[in-house]
PDB file of C-alpha atoms in Angstrom:
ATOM      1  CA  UNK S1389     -27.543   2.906  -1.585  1.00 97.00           C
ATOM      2  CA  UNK S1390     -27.455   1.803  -4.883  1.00 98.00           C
ATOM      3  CA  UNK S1391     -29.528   3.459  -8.044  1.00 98.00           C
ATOM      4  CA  UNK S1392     -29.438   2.128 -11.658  1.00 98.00           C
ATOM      5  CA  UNK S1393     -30.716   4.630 -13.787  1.00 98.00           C
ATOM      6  CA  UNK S1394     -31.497   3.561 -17.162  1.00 98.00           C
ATOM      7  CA  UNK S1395     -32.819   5.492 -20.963  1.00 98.00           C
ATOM      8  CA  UNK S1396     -33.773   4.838 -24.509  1.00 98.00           C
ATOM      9  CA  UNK S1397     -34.259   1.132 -24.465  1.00 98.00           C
ATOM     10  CA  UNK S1398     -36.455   1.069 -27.286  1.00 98.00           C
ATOM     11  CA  UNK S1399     -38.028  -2.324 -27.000  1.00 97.00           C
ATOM     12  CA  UNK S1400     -34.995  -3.951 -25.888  1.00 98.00           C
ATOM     13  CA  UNK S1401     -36.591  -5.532 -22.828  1.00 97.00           C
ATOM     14  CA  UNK S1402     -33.781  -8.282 -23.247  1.00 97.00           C
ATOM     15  CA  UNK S1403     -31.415  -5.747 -22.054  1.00 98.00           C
ATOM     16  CA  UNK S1404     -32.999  -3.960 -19.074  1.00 98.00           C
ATOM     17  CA  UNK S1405     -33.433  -7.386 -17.884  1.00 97.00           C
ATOM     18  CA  UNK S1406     -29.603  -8.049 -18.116  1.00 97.00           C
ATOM     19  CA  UNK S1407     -28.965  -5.546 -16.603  1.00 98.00           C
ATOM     20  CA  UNK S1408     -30.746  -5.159 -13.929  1.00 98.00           C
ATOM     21  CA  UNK S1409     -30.237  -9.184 -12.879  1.00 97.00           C
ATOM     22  CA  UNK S1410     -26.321  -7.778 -13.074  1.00 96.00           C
ATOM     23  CA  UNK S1411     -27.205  -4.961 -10.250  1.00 97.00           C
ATOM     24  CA  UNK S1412     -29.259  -7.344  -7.751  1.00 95.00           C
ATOM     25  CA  UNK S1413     -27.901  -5.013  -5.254  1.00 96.00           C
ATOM     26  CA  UNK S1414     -29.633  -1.596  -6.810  1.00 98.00           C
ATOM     27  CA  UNK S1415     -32.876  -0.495  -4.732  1.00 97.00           C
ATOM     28  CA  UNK S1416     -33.616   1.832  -7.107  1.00 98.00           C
ATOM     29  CA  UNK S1417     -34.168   2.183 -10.823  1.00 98.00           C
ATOM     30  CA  UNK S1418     -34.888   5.486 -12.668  1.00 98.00           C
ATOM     31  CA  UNK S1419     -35.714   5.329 -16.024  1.00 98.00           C
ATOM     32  CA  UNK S1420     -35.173   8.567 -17.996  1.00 98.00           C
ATOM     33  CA  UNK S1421     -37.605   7.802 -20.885  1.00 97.00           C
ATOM     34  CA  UNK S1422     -38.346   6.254 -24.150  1.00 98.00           C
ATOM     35  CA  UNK S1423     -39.431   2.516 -23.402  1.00 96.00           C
ATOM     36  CA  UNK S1424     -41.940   2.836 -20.907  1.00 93.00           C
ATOM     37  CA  UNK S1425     -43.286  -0.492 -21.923  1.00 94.00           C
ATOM     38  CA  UNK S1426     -40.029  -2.360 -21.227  1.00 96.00           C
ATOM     39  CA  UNK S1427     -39.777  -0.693 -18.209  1.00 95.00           C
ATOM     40  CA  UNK S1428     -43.255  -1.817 -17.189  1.00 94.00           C
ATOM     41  CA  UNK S1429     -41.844  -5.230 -17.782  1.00 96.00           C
ATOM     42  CA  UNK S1430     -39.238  -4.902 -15.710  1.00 97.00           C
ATOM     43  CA  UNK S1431     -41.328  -4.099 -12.811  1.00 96.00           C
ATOM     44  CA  UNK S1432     -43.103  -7.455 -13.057  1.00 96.00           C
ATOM     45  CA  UNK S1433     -39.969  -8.972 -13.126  1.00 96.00           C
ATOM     46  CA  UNK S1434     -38.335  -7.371 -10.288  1.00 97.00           C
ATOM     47  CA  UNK S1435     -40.999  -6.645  -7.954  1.00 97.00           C
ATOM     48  CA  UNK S1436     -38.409  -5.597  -4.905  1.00 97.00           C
ATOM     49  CA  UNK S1437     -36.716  -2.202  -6.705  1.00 98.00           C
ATOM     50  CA  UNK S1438     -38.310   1.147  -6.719  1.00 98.00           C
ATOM     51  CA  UNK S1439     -38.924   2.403 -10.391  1.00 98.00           C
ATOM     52  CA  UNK S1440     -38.762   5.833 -11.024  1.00 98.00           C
ATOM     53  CA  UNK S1441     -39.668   6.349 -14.547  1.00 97.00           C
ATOM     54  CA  UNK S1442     -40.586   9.405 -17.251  1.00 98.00           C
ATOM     55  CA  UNK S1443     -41.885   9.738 -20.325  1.00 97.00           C
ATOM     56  CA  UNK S1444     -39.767  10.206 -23.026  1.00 97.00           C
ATOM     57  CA  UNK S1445     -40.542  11.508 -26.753  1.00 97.00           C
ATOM     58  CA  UNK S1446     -41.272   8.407 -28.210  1.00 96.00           C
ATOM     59  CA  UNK S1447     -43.340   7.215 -25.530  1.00 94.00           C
ATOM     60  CA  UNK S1448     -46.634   8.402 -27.211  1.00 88.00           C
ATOM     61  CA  UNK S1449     -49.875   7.986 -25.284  1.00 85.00           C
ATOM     62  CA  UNK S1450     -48.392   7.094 -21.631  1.00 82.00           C
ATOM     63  CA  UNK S1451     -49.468   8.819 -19.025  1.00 90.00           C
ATOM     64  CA  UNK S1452     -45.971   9.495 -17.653  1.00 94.00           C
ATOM     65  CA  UNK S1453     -44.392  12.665 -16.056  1.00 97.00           C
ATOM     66  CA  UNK S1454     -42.015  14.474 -18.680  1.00 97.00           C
ATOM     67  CA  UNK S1455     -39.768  15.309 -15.626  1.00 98.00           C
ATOM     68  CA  UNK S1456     -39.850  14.512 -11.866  1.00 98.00           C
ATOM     69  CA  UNK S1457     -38.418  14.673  -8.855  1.00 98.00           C
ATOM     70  CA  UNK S1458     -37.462  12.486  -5.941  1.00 98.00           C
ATOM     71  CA  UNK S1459     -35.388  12.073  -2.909  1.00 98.00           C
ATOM     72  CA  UNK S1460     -33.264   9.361  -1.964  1.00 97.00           C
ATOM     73  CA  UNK S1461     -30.399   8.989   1.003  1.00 96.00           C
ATOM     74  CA  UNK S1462     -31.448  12.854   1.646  1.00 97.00           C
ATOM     75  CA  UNK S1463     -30.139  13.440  -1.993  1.00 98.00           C
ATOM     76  CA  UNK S1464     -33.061  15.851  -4.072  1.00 98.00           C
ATOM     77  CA  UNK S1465     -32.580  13.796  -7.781  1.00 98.00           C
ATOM     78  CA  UNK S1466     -34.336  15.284 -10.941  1.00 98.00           C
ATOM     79  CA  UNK S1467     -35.029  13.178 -13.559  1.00 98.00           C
ATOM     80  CA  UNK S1468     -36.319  13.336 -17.248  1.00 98.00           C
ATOM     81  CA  UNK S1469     -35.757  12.499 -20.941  1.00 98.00           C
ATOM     82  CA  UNK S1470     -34.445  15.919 -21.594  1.00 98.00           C
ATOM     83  CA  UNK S1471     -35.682  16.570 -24.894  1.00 98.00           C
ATOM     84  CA  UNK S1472     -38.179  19.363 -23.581  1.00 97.00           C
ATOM     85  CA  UNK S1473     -35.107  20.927 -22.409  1.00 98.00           C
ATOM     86  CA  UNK S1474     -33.243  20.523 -26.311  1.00 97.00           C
ATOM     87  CA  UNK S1475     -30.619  18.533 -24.528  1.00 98.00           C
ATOM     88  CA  UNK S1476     -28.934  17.200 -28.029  1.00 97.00           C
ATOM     89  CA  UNK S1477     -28.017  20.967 -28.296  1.00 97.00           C
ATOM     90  CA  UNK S1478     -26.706  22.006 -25.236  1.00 97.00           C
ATOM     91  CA  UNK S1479     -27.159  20.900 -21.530  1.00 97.00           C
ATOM     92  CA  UNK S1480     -27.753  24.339 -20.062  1.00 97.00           C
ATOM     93  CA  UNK S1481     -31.424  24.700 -19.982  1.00 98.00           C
ATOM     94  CA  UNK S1482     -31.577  21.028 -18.086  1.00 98.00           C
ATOM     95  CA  UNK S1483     -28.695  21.888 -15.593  1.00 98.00           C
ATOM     96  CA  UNK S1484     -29.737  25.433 -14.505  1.00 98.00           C
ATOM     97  CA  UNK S1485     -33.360  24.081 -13.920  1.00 98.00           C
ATOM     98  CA  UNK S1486     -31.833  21.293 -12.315  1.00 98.00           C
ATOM     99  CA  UNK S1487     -29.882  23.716  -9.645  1.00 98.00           C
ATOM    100  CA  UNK S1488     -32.939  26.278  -9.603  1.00 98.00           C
ATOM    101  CA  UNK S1489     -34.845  23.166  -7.575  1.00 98.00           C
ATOM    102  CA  UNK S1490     -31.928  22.740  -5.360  1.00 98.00           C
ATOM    103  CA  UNK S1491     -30.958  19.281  -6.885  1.00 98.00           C
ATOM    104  CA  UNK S1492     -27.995  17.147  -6.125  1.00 98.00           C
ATOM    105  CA  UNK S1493     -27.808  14.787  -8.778  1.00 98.00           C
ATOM    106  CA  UNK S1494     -29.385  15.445 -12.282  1.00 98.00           C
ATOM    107  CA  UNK S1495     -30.262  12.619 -14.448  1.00 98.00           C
ATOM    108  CA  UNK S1496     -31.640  12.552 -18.323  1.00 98.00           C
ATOM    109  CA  UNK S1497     -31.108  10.640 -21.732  1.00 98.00           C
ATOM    110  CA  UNK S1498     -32.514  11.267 -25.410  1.00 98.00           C
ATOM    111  CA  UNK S1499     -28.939  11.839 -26.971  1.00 98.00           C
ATOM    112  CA  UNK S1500     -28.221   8.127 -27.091  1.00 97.00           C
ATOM    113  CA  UNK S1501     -24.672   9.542 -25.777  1.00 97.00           C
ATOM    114  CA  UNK S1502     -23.296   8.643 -21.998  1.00 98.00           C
ATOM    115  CA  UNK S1503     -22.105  11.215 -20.212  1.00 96.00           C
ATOM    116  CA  UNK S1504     -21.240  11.917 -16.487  1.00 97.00           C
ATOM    117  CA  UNK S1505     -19.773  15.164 -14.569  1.00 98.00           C
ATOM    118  CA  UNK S1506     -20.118  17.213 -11.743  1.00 97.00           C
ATOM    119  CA  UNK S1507     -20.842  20.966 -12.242  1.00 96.00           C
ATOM    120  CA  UNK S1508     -20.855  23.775  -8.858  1.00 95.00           C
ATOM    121  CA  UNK S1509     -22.694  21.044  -6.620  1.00 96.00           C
ATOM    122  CA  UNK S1510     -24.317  19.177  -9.461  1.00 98.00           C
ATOM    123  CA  UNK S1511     -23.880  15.533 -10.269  1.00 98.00           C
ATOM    124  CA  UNK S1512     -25.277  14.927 -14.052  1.00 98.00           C
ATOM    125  CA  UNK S1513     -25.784  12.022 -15.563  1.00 98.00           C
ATOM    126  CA  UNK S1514     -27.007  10.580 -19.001  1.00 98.00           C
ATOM    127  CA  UNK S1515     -27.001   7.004 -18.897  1.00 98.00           C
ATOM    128  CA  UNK S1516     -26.601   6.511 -22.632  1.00 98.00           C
ATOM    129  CA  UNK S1517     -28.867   4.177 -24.406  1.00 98.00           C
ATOM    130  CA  UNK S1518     -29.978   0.648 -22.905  1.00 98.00           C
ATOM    131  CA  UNK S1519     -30.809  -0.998 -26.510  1.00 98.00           C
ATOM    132  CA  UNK S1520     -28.453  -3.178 -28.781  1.00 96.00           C
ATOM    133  CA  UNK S1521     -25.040  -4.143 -28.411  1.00 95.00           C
ATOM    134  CA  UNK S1522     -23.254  -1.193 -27.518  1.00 96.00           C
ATOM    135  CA  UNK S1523     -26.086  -0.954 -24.486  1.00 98.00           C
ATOM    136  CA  UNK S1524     -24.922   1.724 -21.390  1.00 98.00           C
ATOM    137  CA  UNK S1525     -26.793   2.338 -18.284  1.00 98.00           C
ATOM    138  CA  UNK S1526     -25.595   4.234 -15.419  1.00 98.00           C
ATOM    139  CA  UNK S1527     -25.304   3.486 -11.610  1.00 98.00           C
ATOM    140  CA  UNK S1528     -25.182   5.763  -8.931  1.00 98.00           C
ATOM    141  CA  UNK S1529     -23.944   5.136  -4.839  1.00 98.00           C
ATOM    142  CA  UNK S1530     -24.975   6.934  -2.309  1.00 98.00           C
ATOM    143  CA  UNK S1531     -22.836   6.665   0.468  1.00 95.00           C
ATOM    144  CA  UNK S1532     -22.225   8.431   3.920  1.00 93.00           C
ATOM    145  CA  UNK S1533     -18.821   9.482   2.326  1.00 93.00           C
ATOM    146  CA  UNK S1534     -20.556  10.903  -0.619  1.00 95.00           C
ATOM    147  CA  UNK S1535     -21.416  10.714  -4.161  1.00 97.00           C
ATOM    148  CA  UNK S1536     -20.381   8.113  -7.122  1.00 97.00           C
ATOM    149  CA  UNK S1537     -21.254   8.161 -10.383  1.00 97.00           C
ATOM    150  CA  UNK S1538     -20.328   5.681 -12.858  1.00 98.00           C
ATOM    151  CA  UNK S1539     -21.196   4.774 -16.847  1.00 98.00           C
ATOM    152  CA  UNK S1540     -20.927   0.751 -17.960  1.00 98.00           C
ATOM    153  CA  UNK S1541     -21.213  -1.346 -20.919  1.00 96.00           C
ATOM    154  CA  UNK S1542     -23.859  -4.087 -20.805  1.00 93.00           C
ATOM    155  CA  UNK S1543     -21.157  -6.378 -23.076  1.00 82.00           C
TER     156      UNK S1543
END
């Protein structure tokens, strides 16, 4: 299985749209905050992916989880924008709450910043920012052989 898991797009509908007409194979899309509207969009547009989205802090007003949870290929995935967790100071808070729910894969944004790793058990990922030219998302596969994680430029 597939995942895209996008953050921060900001308006930038232009993008999410690009990129997820480049992953026509991705079932699933989680959207770690901060352009709920775009992501909205996106919906309308692709009508067969699952969306899996949270509220971020600059989605004022939206009804939105701040974090959630969901399961996919047997795989327990937490997801959220991370700054109720003060992830553009350290990554601790988000990680340990991550493994105290007996997740697999970890997934947030805020920072802007990509980053993947793999921590005791724990794949983490922050997708990086989905608006303006020097757009990142992430994609994840779930296969029977395990887990891959991978950052990529929208360029």
């Amino acid at each position: 299985m597939r995942i895209v898991v996008l953050s921060d797009s900001h308006g930038d509908v232009s993008n999410v749209n690009r990129i997820l007409m480049s992953q026509s194979k991705a079932e699933i899309v989680f959207f770690c905050g901060d352009g709920e509207d775009d992501i909205e969009t996106a919906k309308n547009n692709f009508p067969e992916k699952m969306f899996i989205p949270v509220k971020g802090n600059c989605d004022w007003g939206k009804k939105l989880p701040t974090t959630d949870f969901f399961t996919a290929e047997g795989k327990k995935i937490m997801v959220t924008h991370g700054h109720t967790y003060n992830v553009k100071f350290t990554y601790s808070e988000v990680i340990q709450t991550a493994k105290n729910n007996g997740c697999d894969i970890l997934l947030f944004g805020h920072t802007h910043s990509s980053f993947t790793d793999y921590d005791d058990g724990l794949y983490i990922m922050n997708p990086g920012s989905a608006h303006g030219y020097n757009a990142t998302y992430g994609i994840i596969d779930i296969t029977p052989r395990g887990i891959v994680t991978n950052i990529l430029n929208l360029r």
